Amino acid sequence: MIFDSHAHYDDEAFDTDRQELLSSMEGAGIGKIVNVGASVEGVKATVKLTEQYPFLYGAVGIHPDHVGELDEDKMNWLLHLTGEKKIVAVGEIGLDYHWDVEPREVQKEWFVRQLSLAKEAKLPVIIHSRDAAKDTFDIIREHHAGTTGGVIHCYSGSREMARDYLDLGYYIGIGGVVTFKNARVMKEVASYVPLERILVETDCPYLAPAPNRGKRNSSLNLPYIIEAIASLKGLSPEEVEQKTYENAMRMYGIHG
Ligand code: NI
């Protein structure tokens, strides 16, 4: 069975066929999915989805593009939600210097606050980092290392930085980019990171793997990602599928 460690089924891209699509997952070998909140609305929708589908778990957190929505009341609300049985992580949280929707100092402040929230909730974190590799790493090392762990989602950094995250105990999330012909560094990273520390993810509806690049993504595309990792590592797809499933179960603390 396959574990999609990062999906956004609350996205409007799924409004026309969400129920039909999610109902087809188990039959297609997708055993578990973590739906990841990114905004206040997204967190609300994530909690609802966890109530509707037994195989779907949730993460609550505010993406750097949306931290303008945060205040003390919202932080208390998020902390309260982390007590729900099917909420298994805090995320996605981090820094996005590509879009720079919020000032960088504001992004950093709420990133640190949400890392503390994860520690208080005793939940792992899901990290979003775009064009902000060094600041993200420095903040994690200073404010979160050695605590509740987590995953660097859709990892896009260098092999050296992957090693630094592995040394701190984090998992590396690998998505559709590993299937792209020109993704030399990503392929190098996927070869390098031990299988025990890899989670597979879609980040759907975004980042569909080849041969469906550019189309709406869904967990049904995960076999392409698993095959790419398997061929880079000289392993069977079955082994990659099983190990990454176990890894996600362990990291998210899901039993059974
Ligand atoms: Ni995401």
mmCIF file of C-alpha atoms and ligand atoms in Angstrom:
data_model
loop_
_atom_site.group_PDB
_atom_site.id
_atom_site.type_symbol
_atom_site.label_atom_id
_atom_site.label_comp_id
_atom_site.label_asym_id
_atom_site.label_seq_id
_atom_site.Cartn_x
_atom_site.Cartn_y
_atom_site.Cartn_z
ATOM 1 C CA MET A 1 0.000 0.000 0.000
ATOM 2 C CA ILE A 2 1.029 3.548 -0.710
ATOM 3 C CA PHE A 3 1.091 6.436 1.793
ATOM 4 C CA ASP A 4 0.609 9.937 0.321
ATOM 5 C CA SER A 5 2.304 12.019 3.014
ATOM 6 C CA HIS A 6 1.211 15.420 1.643
ATOM 7 C CA ALA A 7 -1.976 16.301 -0.260
ATOM 8 C CA HIS A 8 -4.439 19.186 -0.514
ATOM 9 C CA TYR A 9 -7.812 17.609 -1.274
ATOM 10 C CA ASP A 10 -9.550 20.676 0.162
ATOM 11 C CA ASP A 11 -8.312 22.607 -2.916
ATOM 12 C CA GLU A 12 -11.003 23.893 -5.278
ATOM 13 C CA ALA A 13 -9.390 21.882 -8.084
ATOM 14 C CA PHE A 14 -11.197 18.877 -6.550
ATOM 15 C CA ASP A 15 -14.603 20.535 -6.114
ATOM 16 C CA THR A 16 -16.175 18.715 -9.063
ATOM 17 C CA ASP A 17 -15.211 15.132 -8.159
ATOM 18 C CA ARG A 18 -13.665 15.063 -4.648
ATOM 19 C CA GLN A 19 -15.891 12.340 -3.253
ATOM 20 C CA GLU A 20 -15.644 10.104 -6.298
ATOM 21 C CA LEU A 21 -11.868 10.477 -6.408
ATOM 22 C CA LEU A 22 -11.275 9.871 -2.685
ATOM 23 C CA SER A 23 -13.610 6.871 -2.760
ATOM 24 C CA SER A 24 -11.427 5.300 -5.461
ATOM 25 C CA MET A 25 -8.174 5.549 -3.463
ATOM 26 C CA GLU A 26 -8.231 2.353 -1.436
ATOM 27 C CA GLY A 27 -9.106 0.297 -4.530
ATOM 28 C CA ALA A 28 -6.097 1.821 -6.294
ATOM 29 C CA GLY A 29 -3.693 0.825 -3.501
ATOM 30 C CA ILE A 30 -3.496 4.213 -1.782
ATOM 31 C CA GLY A 31 -3.734 3.109 1.835
ATOM 32 C CA LYS A 32 -3.331 6.392 3.681
ATOM 33 C CA ILE A 33 -3.294 10.123 2.946
ATOM 34 C CA VAL A 34 -2.347 13.113 5.078
ATOM 35 C CA ASN A 35 -4.254 16.214 3.988
ATOM 36 C CA VAL A 36 -2.248 19.310 4.812
ATOM 37 C CA GLY A 37 -3.787 22.613 5.878
ATOM 38 C CA ALA A 38 -2.256 25.828 4.563
ATOM 39 C CA SER A 39 -4.757 28.559 5.501
ATOM 40 C CA VAL A 40 -7.489 28.995 8.124
ATOM 41 C CA GLU A 41 -10.110 27.802 5.618
ATOM 42 C CA GLY A 42 -7.854 24.938 4.554
ATOM 43 C CA VAL A 43 -7.410 23.802 8.152
ATOM 44 C CA LYS A 44 -11.176 23.779 8.706
ATOM 45 C CA ALA A 45 -11.691 21.773 5.513
ATOM 46 C CA THR A 46 -8.891 19.373 6.477
ATOM 47 C CA VAL A 47 -10.531 18.561 9.815
ATOM 48 C CA LYS A 48 -13.806 17.883 7.988
ATOM 49 C CA LEU A 49 -12.135 15.533 5.502
ATOM 50 C CA THR A 50 -10.567 13.535 8.371
ATOM 51 C CA GLU A 51 -14.075 13.005 9.742
ATOM 52 C CA GLN A 52 -15.384 11.779 6.379
ATOM 53 C CA TYR A 53 -12.685 9.311 5.278
ATOM 54 C CA PRO A 54 -11.203 6.677 7.630
ATOM 55 C CA PHE A 55 -7.922 6.474 5.677
ATOM 56 C CA LEU A 56 -7.381 10.245 5.627
ATOM 57 C CA TYR A 57 -5.460 12.071 8.383
ATOM 58 C CA GLY A 58 -4.770 15.758 8.760
ATOM 59 C CA ALA A 59 -2.089 18.353 9.486
ATOM 60 C CA VAL A 60 -2.959 21.792 10.847
ATOM 61 C CA GLY A 61 -0.793 24.846 10.280
ATOM 62 C CA ILE A 62 -0.559 28.081 8.330
ATOM 63 C CA HIS A 63 1.613 28.346 5.190
ATOM 64 C CA PRO A 64 3.977 31.355 5.045
ATOM 65 C CA ASP A 65 1.845 32.973 2.301
ATOM 66 C CA HIS A 66 -1.113 33.040 4.730
ATOM 67 C CA VAL A 67 0.466 33.921 8.087
ATOM 68 C CA GLY A 68 -1.256 37.309 7.853
ATOM 69 C CA GLU A 69 -4.351 35.398 9.023
ATOM 70 C CA LEU A 70 -2.708 34.460 12.330
ATOM 71 C CA ASP A 71 -3.267 36.049 15.734
ATOM 72 C CA GLU A 72 -3.323 34.760 19.316
ATOM 73 C CA ASP A 73 -6.895 33.444 19.006
ATOM 74 C CA LYS A 74 -6.026 31.499 15.863
ATOM 75 C CA MET A 75 -2.927 30.054 17.544
ATOM 76 C CA ASN A 76 -5.072 28.831 20.454
ATOM 77 C CA TRP A 77 -7.535 27.377 17.980
ATOM 78 C CA LEU A 78 -4.727 25.508 16.167
ATOM 79 C CA LEU A 79 -3.385 24.182 19.468
ATOM 80 C CA HIS A 80 -6.856 22.972 20.371
ATOM 81 C CA LEU A 81 -7.161 21.153 17.007
ATOM 82 C CA THR A 82 -3.859 19.319 17.550
ATOM 83 C CA GLY A 83 -5.671 17.392 20.289
ATOM 84 C CA GLU A 84 -8.016 15.804 17.731
ATOM 85 C CA LYS A 85 -7.317 12.116 17.238
ATOM 86 C CA LYS A 86 -6.709 12.243 13.476
ATOM 87 C CA ILE A 87 -4.554 15.380 13.460
ATOM 88 C CA VAL A 88 -1.040 13.981 13.149
ATOM 89 C CA ALA A 89 1.239 16.961 12.367
ATOM 90 C CA VAL A 90 1.663 20.728 12.395
ATOM 91 C CA GLY A 91 1.988 22.067 8.844
ATOM 92 C CA GLU A 92 2.587 23.225 6.426
ATOM 93 C CA ILE A 93 4.741 25.915 7.987
ATOM 94 C CA GLY A 94 7.954 27.603 6.893
ATOM 95 C CA LEU A 95 9.301 30.355 4.664
ATOM 96 C CA ASP A 96 8.470 31.359 1.093
ATOM 97 C CA TYR A 97 10.805 33.985 -0.354
ATOM 98 C CA HIS A 98 9.682 33.213 -3.902
ATOM 99 C CA TRP A 99 6.291 34.879 -3.568
ATOM 100 C CA ASP A 100 7.152 37.051 -0.539
ATOM 101 C CA VAL A 101 3.438 37.541 0.188
ATOM 102 C CA GLU A 102 4.237 38.561 3.783
ATOM 103 C CA PRO A 103 7.361 40.425 4.936
ATOM 104 C CA ARG A 104 10.206 38.010 5.708
ATOM 105 C CA GLU A 105 10.446 39.074 9.356
ATOM 106 C CA VAL A 106 6.724 38.324 9.785
ATOM 107 C CA GLN A 107 7.121 34.925 8.109
ATOM 108 C CA LYS A 108 10.014 34.067 10.418
ATOM 109 C CA GLU A 109 8.147 35.095 13.546
ATOM 110 C CA TRP A 110 5.107 32.896 12.806
ATOM 111 C CA PHE A 111 7.332 30.039 11.653
ATOM 112 C CA VAL A 112 9.095 30.033 15.025
ATOM 113 C CA ARG A 113 5.763 30.313 16.856
ATOM 114 C CA GLN A 114 4.304 27.348 14.969
ATOM 115 C CA LEU A 115 7.428 25.265 15.618
ATOM 116 C CA SER A 116 6.831 25.923 19.327
ATOM 117 C CA LEU A 117 3.193 24.959 18.913
ATOM 118 C CA ALA A 118 4.290 21.605 17.449
ATOM 119 C CA LYS A 119 6.518 21.006 20.465
ATOM 120 C CA GLU A 120 3.690 21.843 22.822
ATOM 121 C CA ALA A 121 1.362 19.514 20.889
ATOM 122 C CA LYS A 122 4.078 16.827 20.659
ATOM 123 C CA LEU A 123 3.481 16.498 16.904
ATOM 124 C CA PRO A 124 5.976 16.393 14.005
ATOM 125 C CA VAL A 125 6.200 19.339 11.600
ATOM 126 C CA ILE A 126 5.729 19.587 7.820
ATOM 127 C CA ILE A 127 8.135 22.195 6.466
ATOM 128 C CA HIS A 128 7.580 24.358 3.386
ATOM 129 C CA SER A 129 10.694 26.148 2.119
ATOM 130 C CA ARG A 130 10.960 28.001 -1.175
ATOM 131 C CA ASP A 131 13.967 30.128 -2.141
ATOM 132 C CA ALA A 132 14.718 30.313 1.592
ATOM 133 C CA ALA A 133 16.935 27.276 2.194
ATOM 134 C CA LYS A 134 19.456 28.799 4.587
ATOM 135 C CA ASP A 135 17.001 30.717 6.791
ATOM 136 C CA THR A 136 14.705 27.684 7.006
ATOM 137 C CA PHE A 137 17.539 25.421 8.075
ATOM 138 C CA ASP A 138 18.925 27.916 10.605
ATOM 139 C CA ILE A 139 15.527 28.407 12.249
ATOM 140 C CA ILE A 140 14.853 24.673 12.453
ATOM 141 C CA ARG A 141 18.278 23.982 13.903
ATOM 142 C CA GLU A 142 17.867 26.699 16.506
ATOM 143 C CA HIS A 143 14.199 26.243 17.437
ATOM 144 C CA HIS A 144 13.110 22.689 16.716
ATOM 145 C CA ALA A 145 16.014 20.224 16.318
ATOM 146 C CA GLY A 146 16.000 17.364 18.801
ATOM 147 C CA THR A 147 12.302 17.726 19.590
ATOM 148 C CA THR A 148 9.344 16.332 17.623
ATOM 149 C CA GLY A 149 10.993 15.864 14.188
ATOM 150 C CA GLY A 150 9.204 16.114 10.883
ATOM 151 C CA VAL A 151 9.582 16.230 7.125
ATOM 152 C CA ILE A 152 11.056 18.741 4.689
ATOM 153 C CA HIS A 153 8.228 18.624 2.172
ATOM 154 C CA CYS A 154 8.921 18.585 -1.586
ATOM 155 C CA TYR A 155 12.580 18.884 -0.763
ATOM 156 C CA SER A 156 14.345 20.969 -3.398
ATOM 157 C CA GLY A 157 17.727 21.769 -1.848
ATOM 158 C CA SER A 158 21.214 20.445 -2.325
ATOM 159 C CA ARG A 159 22.561 17.055 -1.363
ATOM 160 C CA GLU A 160 24.701 18.712 1.332
ATOM 161 C CA MET A 161 21.695 20.333 2.957
ATOM 162 C CA ALA A 162 19.776 17.038 2.788
ATOM 163 C CA ARG A 163 22.633 15.517 4.756
ATOM 164 C CA ASP A 164 22.367 18.298 7.348
ATOM 165 C CA TYR A 165 18.620 17.676 7.758
ATOM 166 C CA LEU A 166 19.202 13.922 8.031
ATOM 167 C CA ASP A 167 21.777 14.589 10.735
ATOM 168 C CA LEU A 168 19.141 16.528 12.668
ATOM 169 C CA GLY A 169 16.714 13.598 12.335
ATOM 170 C CA TYR A 170 14.290 14.938 9.717
ATOM 171 C CA TYR A 171 12.690 13.029 6.856
ATOM 172 C CA ILE A 172 12.966 14.138 3.224
ATOM 173 C CA GLY A 173 9.683 14.435 1.262
ATOM 174 C CA ILE A 174 10.004 13.497 -2.414
ATOM 175 C CA GLY A 175 7.330 14.391 -4.965
ATOM 176 C CA GLY A 176 6.790 14.651 -8.714
ATOM 177 C CA VAL A 177 9.961 16.622 -9.498
ATOM 178 C CA VAL A 178 12.065 13.444 -9.163
ATOM 179 C CA THR A 179 10.419 12.169 -12.390
ATOM 180 C CA PHE A 180 11.354 15.236 -14.462
ATOM 181 C CA LYS A 181 14.115 14.668 -17.025
ATOM 182 C CA ASN A 182 16.052 17.825 -16.155
ATOM 183 C CA ALA A 183 15.878 17.422 -12.353
ATOM 184 C CA ARG A 184 19.525 16.477 -11.915
ATOM 185 C CA VAL A 185 19.972 17.648 -8.308
ATOM 186 C CA MET A 186 16.697 16.080 -7.167
ATOM 187 C CA LYS A 187 17.715 12.733 -8.652
ATOM 188 C CA GLU A 188 21.078 13.013 -6.899
ATOM 189 C CA VAL A 189 19.296 13.739 -3.591
ATOM 190 C CA ALA A 190 16.901 10.792 -4.052
ATOM 191 C CA SER A 191 19.841 8.455 -4.703
ATOM 192 C CA TYR A 192 21.678 9.756 -1.670
ATOM 193 C CA VAL A 193 18.987 9.834 1.051
ATOM 194 C CA PRO A 194 18.593 6.424 2.766
ATOM 195 C CA LEU A 195 15.238 4.802 1.950
ATOM 196 C CA GLU A 196 14.421 4.719 5.694
ATOM 197 C CA ARG A 197 14.272 8.525 5.680
ATOM 198 C CA ILE A 198 12.178 9.163 2.543
ATOM 199 C CA LEU A 199 8.465 9.979 2.463
ATOM 200 C CA VAL A 200 6.637 10.057 -0.873
ATOM 201 C CA GLU A 201 4.105 12.786 -1.525
ATOM 202 C CA THR A 202 2.063 14.399 -4.263
ATOM 203 C CA ASP A 203 1.396 17.958 -2.984
ATOM 204 C CA CYS A 204 -1.680 17.537 -5.185
ATOM 205 C CA PRO A 205 -3.305 19.264 -7.035
ATOM 206 C CA TYR A 206 0.179 20.666 -7.811
ATOM 207 C CA LEU A 207 3.369 19.090 -9.184
ATOM 208 C CA ALA A 208 2.077 16.092 -11.138
ATOM 209 C CA PRO A 209 4.892 13.687 -12.073
ATOM 210 C CA ALA A 210 5.839 12.716 -15.631
ATOM 211 C CA PRO A 211 4.071 11.515 -17.767
ATOM 212 C CA ASN A 212 1.221 13.640 -16.373
ATOM 213 C CA ARG A 213 3.276 16.773 -15.797
ATOM 214 C CA GLY A 214 1.168 19.943 -16.005
ATOM 215 C CA LYS A 215 -2.131 18.151 -15.330
ATOM 216 C CA ARG A 216 -4.060 18.119 -12.061
ATOM 217 C CA ASN A 217 -2.202 15.835 -9.665
ATOM 218 C CA SER A 218 -3.698 13.237 -7.317
ATOM 219 C CA SER A 219 -2.466 10.373 -5.142
ATOM 220 C CA LEU A 220 -3.179 8.022 -8.069
ATOM 221 C CA ASN A 221 0.066 9.319 -9.640
ATOM 222 C CA LEU A 222 2.274 8.128 -6.769
ATOM 223 C CA PRO A 223 3.388 4.919 -8.540
ATOM 224 C CA TYR A 224 5.373 7.100 -11.019
ATOM 225 C CA ILE A 225 7.245 8.718 -8.135
ATOM 226 C CA ILE A 226 7.871 5.380 -6.449
ATOM 227 C CA GLU A 227 9.165 3.879 -9.718
ATOM 228 C CA ALA A 228 11.562 6.805 -10.216
ATOM 229 C CA ILE A 229 13.009 6.430 -6.706
ATOM 230 C CA ALA A 230 13.258 2.650 -7.120
ATOM 231 C CA SER A 231 15.159 2.908 -10.384
ATOM 232 C CA LEU A 232 17.558 5.539 -8.972
ATOM 233 C CA LYS A 233 18.297 3.280 -6.000
ATOM 234 C CA GLY A 234 18.313 -0.031 -7.871
ATOM 235 C CA LEU A 235 15.458 -1.364 -5.726
ATOM 236 C CA SER A 236 12.056 -2.815 -6.562
ATOM 237 C CA PRO A 237 9.042 -0.469 -6.570
ATOM 238 C CA GLU A 238 7.398 -2.816 -4.038
ATOM 239 C CA GLU A 239 10.224 -2.267 -1.575
ATOM 240 C CA VAL A 240 10.107 1.519 -1.972
ATOM 241 C CA GLU A 241 6.323 1.474 -1.585
ATOM 242 C CA GLN A 242 6.413 -0.608 1.597
ATOM 243 C CA LYS A 243 9.307 1.198 3.257
ATOM 244 C CA THR A 244 7.954 4.689 2.575
ATOM 245 C CA TYR A 245 4.565 3.569 3.935
ATOM 246 C CA GLU A 246 6.218 2.383 7.150
ATOM 247 C CA ASN A 247 8.265 5.587 7.345
ATOM 248 C CA ALA A 248 5.164 7.781 7.154
ATOM 249 C CA MET A 249 3.307 5.658 9.717
ATOM 250 C CA ARG A 250 6.274 6.013 12.085
ATOM 251 C CA MET A 251 6.791 9.737 11.544
ATOM 252 C CA TYR A 252 3.118 10.617 11.891
ATOM 253 C CA GLY A 253 2.686 8.222 14.826
ATOM 254 C CA ILE A 254 -0.197 6.323 13.202
ATOM 255 C CA HIS A 255 -0.822 2.784 14.446
ATOM 256 C CA GLY A 256 -2.818 0.145 12.558
HETATM 257 NI NI NI B 1 1.642 21.585 0.124
#
